[in-house]
GROMACS .gro file of C-alpha atoms in nm:
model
  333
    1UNK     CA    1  16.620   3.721   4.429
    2UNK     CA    2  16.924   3.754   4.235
    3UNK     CA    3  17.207   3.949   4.320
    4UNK     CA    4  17.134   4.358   4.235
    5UNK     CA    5  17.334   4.422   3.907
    6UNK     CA    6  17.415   4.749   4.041
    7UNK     CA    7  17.633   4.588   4.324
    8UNK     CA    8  17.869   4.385   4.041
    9UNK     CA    9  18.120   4.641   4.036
   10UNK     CA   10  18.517   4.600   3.917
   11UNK     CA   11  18.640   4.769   4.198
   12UNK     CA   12  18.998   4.765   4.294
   13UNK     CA   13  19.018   4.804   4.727
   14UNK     CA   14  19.394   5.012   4.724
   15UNK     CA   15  19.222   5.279   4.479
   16UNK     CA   16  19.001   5.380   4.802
   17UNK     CA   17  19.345   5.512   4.996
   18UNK     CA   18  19.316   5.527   5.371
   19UNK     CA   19  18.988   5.438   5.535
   20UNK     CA   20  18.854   5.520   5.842
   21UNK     CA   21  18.586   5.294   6.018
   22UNK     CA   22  18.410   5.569   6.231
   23UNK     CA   23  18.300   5.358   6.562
   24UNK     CA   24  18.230   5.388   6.903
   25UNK     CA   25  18.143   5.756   6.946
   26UNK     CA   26  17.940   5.912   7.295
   27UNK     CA   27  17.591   5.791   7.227
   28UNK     CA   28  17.355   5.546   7.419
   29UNK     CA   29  17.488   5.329   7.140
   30UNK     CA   30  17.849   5.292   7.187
   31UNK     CA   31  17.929   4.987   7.310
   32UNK     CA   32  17.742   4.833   6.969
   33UNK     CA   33  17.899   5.051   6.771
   34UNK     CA   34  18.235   4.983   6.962
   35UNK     CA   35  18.211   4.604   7.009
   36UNK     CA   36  17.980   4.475   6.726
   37UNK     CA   37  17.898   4.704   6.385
   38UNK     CA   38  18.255   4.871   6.404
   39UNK     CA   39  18.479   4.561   6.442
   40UNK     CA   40  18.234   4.396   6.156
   41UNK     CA   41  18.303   4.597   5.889
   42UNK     CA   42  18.610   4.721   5.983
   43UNK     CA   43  18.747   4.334   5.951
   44UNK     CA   44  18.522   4.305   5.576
   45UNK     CA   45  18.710   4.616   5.443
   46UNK     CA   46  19.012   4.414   5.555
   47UNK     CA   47  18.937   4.105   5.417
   48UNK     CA   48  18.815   4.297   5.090
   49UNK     CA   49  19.201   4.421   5.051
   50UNK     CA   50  19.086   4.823   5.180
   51UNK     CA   51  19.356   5.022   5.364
   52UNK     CA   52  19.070   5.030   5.701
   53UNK     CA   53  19.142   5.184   6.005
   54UNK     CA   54  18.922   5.227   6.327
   55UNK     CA   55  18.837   5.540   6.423
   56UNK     CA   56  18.675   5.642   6.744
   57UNK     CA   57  18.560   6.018   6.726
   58UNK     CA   58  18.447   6.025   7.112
   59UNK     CA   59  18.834   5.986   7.183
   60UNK     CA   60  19.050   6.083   6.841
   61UNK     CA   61  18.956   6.476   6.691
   62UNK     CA   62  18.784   6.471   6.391
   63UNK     CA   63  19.073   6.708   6.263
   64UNK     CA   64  19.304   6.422   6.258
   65UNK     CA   65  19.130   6.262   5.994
   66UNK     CA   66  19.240   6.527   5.821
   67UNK     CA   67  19.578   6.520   5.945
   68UNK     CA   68  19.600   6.122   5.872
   69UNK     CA   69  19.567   6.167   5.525
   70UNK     CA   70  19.234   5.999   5.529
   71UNK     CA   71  19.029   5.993   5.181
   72UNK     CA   72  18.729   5.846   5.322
   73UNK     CA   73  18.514   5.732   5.646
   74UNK     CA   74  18.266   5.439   5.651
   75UNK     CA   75  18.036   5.554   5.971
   76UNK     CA   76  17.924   5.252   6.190
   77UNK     CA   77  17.832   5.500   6.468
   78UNK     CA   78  17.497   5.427   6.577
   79UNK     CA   79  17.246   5.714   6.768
   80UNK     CA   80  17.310   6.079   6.854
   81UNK     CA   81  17.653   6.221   6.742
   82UNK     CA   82  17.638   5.945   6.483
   83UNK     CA   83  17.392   5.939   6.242
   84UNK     CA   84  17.185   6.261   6.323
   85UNK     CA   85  17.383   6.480   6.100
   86UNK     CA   86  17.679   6.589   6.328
   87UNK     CA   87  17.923   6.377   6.203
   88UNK     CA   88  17.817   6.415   5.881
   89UNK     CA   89  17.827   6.764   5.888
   90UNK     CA   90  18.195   6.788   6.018
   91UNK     CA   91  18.298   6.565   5.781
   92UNK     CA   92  18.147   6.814   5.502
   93UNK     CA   93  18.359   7.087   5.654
   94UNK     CA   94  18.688   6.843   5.620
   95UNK     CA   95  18.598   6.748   5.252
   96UNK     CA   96  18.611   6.374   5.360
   97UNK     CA   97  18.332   6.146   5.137
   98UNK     CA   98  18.150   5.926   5.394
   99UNK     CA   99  17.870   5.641   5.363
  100UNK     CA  100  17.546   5.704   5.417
  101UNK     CA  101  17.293   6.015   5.412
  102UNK     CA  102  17.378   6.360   5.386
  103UNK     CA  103  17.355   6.592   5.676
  104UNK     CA  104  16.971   6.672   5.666
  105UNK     CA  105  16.843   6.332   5.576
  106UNK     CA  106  17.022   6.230   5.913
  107UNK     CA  107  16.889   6.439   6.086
  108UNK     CA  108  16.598   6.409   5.993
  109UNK     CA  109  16.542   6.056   5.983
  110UNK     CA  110  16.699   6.061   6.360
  111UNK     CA  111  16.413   6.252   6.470
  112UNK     CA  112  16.145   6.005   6.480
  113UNK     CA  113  15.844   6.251   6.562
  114UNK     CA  114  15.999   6.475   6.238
  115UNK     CA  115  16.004   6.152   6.067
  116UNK     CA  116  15.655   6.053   6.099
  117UNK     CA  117  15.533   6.413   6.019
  118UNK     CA  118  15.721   6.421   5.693
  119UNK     CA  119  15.571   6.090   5.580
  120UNK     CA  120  15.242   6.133   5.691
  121UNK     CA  121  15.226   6.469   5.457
  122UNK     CA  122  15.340   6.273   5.176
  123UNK     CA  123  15.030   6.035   5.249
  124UNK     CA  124  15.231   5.731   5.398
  125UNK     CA  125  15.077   5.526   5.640
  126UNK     CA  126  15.301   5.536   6.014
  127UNK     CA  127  15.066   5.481   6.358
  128UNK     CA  128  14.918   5.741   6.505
  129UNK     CA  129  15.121   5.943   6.826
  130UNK     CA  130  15.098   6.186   7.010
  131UNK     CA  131  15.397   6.340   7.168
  132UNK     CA  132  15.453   6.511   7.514
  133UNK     CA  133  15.808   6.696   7.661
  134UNK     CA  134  15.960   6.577   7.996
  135UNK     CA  135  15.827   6.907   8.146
  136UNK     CA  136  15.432   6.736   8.096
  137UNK     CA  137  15.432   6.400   8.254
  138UNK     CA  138  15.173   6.445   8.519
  139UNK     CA  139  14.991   6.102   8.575
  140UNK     CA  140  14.654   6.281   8.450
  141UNK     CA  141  14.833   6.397   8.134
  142UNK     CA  142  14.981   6.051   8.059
  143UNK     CA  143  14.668   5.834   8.159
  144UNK     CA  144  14.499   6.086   7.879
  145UNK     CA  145  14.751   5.918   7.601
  146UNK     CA  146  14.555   5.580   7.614
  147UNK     CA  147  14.226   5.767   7.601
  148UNK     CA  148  14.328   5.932   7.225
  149UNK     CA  149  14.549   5.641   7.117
  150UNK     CA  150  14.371   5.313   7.251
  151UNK     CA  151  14.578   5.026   7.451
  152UNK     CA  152  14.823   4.863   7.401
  153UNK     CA  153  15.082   5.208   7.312
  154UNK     CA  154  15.439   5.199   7.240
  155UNK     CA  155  15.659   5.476   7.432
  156UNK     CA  156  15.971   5.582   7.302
  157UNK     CA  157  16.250   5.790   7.325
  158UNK     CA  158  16.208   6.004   6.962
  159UNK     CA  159  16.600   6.046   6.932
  160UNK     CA  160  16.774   5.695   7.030
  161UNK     CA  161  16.783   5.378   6.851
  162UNK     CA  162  16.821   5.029   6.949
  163UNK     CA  163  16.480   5.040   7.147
  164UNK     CA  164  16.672   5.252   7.433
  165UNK     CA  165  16.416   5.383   7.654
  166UNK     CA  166  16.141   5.208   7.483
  167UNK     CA  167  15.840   4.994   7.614
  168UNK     CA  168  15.472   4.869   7.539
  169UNK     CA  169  15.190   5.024   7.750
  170UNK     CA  170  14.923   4.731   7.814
  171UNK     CA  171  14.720   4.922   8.099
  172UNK     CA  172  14.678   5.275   8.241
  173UNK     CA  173  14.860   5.176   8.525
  174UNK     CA  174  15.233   5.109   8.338
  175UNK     CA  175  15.192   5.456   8.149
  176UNK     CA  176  15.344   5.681   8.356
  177UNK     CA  177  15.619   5.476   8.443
  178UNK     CA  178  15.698   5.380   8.065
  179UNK     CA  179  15.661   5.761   7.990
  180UNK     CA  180  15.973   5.820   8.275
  181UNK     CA  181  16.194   5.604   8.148
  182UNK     CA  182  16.156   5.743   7.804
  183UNK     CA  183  16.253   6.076   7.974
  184UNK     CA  184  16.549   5.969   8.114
  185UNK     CA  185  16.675   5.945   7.679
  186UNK     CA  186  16.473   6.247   7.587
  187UNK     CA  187  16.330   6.533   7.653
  188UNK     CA  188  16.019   6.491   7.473
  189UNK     CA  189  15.892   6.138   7.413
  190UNK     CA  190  15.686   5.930   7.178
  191UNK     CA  191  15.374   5.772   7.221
  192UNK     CA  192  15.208   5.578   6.956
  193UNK     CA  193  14.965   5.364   6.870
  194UNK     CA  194  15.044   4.968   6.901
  195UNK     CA  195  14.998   4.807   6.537
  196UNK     CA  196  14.897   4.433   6.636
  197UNK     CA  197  15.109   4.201   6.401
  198UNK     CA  198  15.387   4.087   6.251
  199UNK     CA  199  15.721   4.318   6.270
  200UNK     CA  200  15.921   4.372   5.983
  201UNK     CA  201  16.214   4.564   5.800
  202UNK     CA  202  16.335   4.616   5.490
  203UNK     CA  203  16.669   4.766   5.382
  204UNK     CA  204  16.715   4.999   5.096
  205UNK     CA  205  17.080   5.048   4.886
  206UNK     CA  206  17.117   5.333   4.637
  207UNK     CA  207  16.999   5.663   4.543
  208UNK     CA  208  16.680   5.838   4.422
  209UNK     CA  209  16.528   5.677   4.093
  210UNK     CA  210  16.821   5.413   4.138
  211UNK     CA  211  16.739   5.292   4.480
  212UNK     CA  212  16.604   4.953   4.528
  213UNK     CA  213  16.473   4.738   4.800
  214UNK     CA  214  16.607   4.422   4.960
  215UNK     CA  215  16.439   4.140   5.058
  216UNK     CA  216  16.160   4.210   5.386
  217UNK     CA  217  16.259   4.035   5.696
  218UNK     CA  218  16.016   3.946   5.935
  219UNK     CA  219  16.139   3.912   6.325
  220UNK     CA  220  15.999   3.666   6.545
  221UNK     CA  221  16.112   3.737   6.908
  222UNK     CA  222  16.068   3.574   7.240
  223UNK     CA  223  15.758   3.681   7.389
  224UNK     CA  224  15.701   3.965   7.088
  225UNK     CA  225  15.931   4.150   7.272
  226UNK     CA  226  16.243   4.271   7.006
  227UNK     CA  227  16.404   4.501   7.289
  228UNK     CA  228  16.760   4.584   7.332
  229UNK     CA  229  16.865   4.243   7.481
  230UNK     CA  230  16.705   4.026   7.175
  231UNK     CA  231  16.828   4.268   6.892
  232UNK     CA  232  17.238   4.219   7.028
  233UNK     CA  233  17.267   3.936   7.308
  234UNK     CA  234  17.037   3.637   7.264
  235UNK     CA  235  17.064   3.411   6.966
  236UNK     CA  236  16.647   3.290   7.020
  237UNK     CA  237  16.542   3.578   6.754
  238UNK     CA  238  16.431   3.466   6.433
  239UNK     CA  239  16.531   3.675   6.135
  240UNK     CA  240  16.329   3.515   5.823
  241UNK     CA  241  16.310   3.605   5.452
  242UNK     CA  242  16.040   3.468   5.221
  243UNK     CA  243  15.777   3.484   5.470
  244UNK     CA  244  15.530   3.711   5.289
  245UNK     CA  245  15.337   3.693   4.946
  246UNK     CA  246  15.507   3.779   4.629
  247UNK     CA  247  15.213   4.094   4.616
  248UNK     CA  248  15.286   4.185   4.997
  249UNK     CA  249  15.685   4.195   4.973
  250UNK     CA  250  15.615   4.426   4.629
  251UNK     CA  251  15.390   4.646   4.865
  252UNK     CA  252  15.607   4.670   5.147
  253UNK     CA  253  15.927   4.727   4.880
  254UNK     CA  254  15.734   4.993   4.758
  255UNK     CA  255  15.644   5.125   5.074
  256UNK     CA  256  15.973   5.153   5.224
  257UNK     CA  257  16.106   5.310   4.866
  258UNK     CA  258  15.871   5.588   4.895
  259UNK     CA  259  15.970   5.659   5.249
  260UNK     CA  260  16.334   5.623   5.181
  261UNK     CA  261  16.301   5.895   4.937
  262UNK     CA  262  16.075   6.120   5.127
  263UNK     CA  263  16.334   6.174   5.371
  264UNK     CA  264  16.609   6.201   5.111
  265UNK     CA  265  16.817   5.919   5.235
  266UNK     CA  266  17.095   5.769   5.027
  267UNK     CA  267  17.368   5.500   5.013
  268UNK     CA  268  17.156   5.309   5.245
  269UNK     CA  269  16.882   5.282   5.530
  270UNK     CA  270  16.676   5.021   5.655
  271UNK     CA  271  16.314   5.110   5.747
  272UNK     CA  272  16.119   4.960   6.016
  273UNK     CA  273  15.714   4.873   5.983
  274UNK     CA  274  15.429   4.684   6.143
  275UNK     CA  275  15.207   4.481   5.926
  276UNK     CA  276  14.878   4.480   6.072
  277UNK     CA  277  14.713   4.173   6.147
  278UNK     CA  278  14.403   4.223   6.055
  279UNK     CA  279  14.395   4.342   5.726
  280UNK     CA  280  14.779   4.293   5.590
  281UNK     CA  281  14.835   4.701   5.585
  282UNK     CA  282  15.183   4.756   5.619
  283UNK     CA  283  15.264   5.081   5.875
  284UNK     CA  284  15.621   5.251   5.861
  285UNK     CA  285  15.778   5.305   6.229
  286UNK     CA  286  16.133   5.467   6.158
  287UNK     CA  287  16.405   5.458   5.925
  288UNK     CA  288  16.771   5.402   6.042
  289UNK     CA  289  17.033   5.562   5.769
  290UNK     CA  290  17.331   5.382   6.004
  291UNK     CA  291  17.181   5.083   6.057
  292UNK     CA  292  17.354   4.788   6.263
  293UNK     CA  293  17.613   4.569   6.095
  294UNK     CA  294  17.654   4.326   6.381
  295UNK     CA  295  17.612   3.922   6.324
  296UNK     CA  296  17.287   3.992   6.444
  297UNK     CA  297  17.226   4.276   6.239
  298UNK     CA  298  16.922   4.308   5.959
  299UNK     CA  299  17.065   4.464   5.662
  300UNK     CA  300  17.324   4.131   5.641
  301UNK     CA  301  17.028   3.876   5.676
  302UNK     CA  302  16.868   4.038   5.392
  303UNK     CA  303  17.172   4.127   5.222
  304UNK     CA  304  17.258   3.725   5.229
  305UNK     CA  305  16.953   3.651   5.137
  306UNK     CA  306  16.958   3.867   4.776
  307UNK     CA  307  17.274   3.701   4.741
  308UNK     CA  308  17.535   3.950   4.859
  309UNK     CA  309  17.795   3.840   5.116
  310UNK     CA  310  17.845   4.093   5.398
  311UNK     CA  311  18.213   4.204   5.296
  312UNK     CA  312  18.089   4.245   4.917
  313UNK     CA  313  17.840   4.446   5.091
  314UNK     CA  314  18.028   4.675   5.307
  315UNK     CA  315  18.296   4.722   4.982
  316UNK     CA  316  17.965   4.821   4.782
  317UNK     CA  317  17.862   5.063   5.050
  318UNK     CA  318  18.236   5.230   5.096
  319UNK     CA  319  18.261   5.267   4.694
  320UNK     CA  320  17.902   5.524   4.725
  321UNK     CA  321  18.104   5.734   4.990
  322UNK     CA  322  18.061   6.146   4.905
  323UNK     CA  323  18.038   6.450   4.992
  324UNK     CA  324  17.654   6.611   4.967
  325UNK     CA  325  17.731   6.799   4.665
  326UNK     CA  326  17.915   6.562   4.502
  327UNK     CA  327  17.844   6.213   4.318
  328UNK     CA  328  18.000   5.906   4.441
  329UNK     CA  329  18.302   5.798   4.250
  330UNK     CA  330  18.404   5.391   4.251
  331UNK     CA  331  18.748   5.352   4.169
  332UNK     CA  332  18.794   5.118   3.921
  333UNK     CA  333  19.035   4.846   3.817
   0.00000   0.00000   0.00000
């Protein structure tokens, strides 16, 4: 796949002014953010010739990026108080043009139970869940969850990201206890079915009629098990592109298109599906509008694999930086 044409901008770096890289922040995520997607992009900008500076809203007022004379924020804040609208929102209020989705895709997309009930009214296929609140986990109420859904089921914390809180149910037995730690994120929690087969994602760049997909990535890890440890600290993960018919990746492109623009997402997102073994049917899981930009990260593999280094990428994404009401304008050479 060639390089998007879309992406081949003349863009002069100085004409951005002063950049802030929003990272770190108070969620579940920080340390990521912090240590990994932050310091990634914030040394891209760099090496792209941008005026970047780190930014860590969990210690620094938002005000002062006012005050700074900042002109716009790339947000590599992962999780609540990140990319659930907050931030965005403030950022709204100080007329500052940021990356990523507007303040109700974000939170929106966030919410994973909202997610799935948005998508499955516009007819897209996502496992089905049933959810429960912190108040309700009796044993007999949770041991009634494998009864509707079928074993295996996948609990999850609806509101965190990097598979916080999350864990697959195999027998009656583990329910309760997967259902706990879930509650220790949330205060309602997500059970859904288990979709036996392959796992996949595919990122998304652009804006309504204009977005496109990237290449799908399929994730082999150790044991099936893609939990927080494999995604960040453990180089035995396979990321691969390629892997899937030229008819499947159009389907799946499609798929995640559609579900991109259900939730009104722009600038970028990555979604997150199951392709079911059996039959090939692709199933959407969740879609992340601030998705990771570690060395581990998904949006890069795929990225490098259309043919679009990671700092061209994180210039691209900086130059569609705005305001909700407002286009994005890429200053030119």
């Amino acid at each position: 796949m060639n390089t998007p044409t879309v992406l081949n901008l003349n863009i002069d770096p100085k004409a951005f002014g002063k950049v802030a890289v929003l990272l770190g922040g108070s969620s579940a995520e920080r340390e990521v953010s912090l240590t990994m997607s932050g310091p990634g992009v914030l040394q891209a900008l760099r090496e792209e010739g941008v005026d970047a500076h780190p930014f860590d809203p969990s210690v620094n007022d938002l005000g002062e990026l006012k005050r700074q004379g900042f002109a716009r924020c790339f947000i590599a804040l992962h999780g609540r108080g990140g990319e659930d609208g907050t931030v965005q929102g403030a950022l709204e209020l100080l007329g500052i043009p940021y990356t990523g989705s507007g303040v109700m895709a974000s939170s929106m997309a966030m919410d994973k139970i909202t997610t799935k009930r948005l998508w499955l009214a516009d007819g897209l296929p996502t496992p089905r869940y049933v959810k429960i609140r912190r108040a309700d986990i009796s044993r007999e109420r949770c041991n009634a969850i494998p009864d509707e859904l079928g074993l295996p089921v996948f609990v999850k914390p609806p509101h965190e990201g990097s598979s916080m809180g999350a864990s697959k149910v195999e027998g009656y037995s583990q329910m309760q206890e997967a259902v706990q730690l879930a509650a220790q994120f949330d205060d309602e929690i997500l059970c859904e079915e288990f979709i036996e087969g392959p796992e996949l994602t595919c990122p998304v760049l652009g804006e309504g009629d204009a977005a496109f997909a990237l290449p799908v990535v399929r994730i082999n890890a150790v044991e099936g098990k893609y939990d927080y440890q494999n995604k960040y600290f453990t180089n035995t993960t396979q990321y691969l592109t390629g892997t899937l018919s030229e008819a499947q990746e159009r389907e799946v492109q499609a798929l995640v298109l559609a579900a991109y623009r259900s939730l009104g997402c722009r600038g970028w997102g990555r979604a997150d599906l199951m392709l079911r073994a059996k039959d090939g049917k692709p199933f959407l899981l969740e879609m992340n509008t601030s998705p990771g930009m570690t060395s581990h990260s998904l949006v890069p593999v795929s990225a490098k694999a259309a043919g679009i280094p990671y700092s061209k990428l994180c210039l691209w994404l900086l130059s569609q930086a705005r305001l909700d009401n407002s286009k994005p304008v890429a200053p030119a050479v």
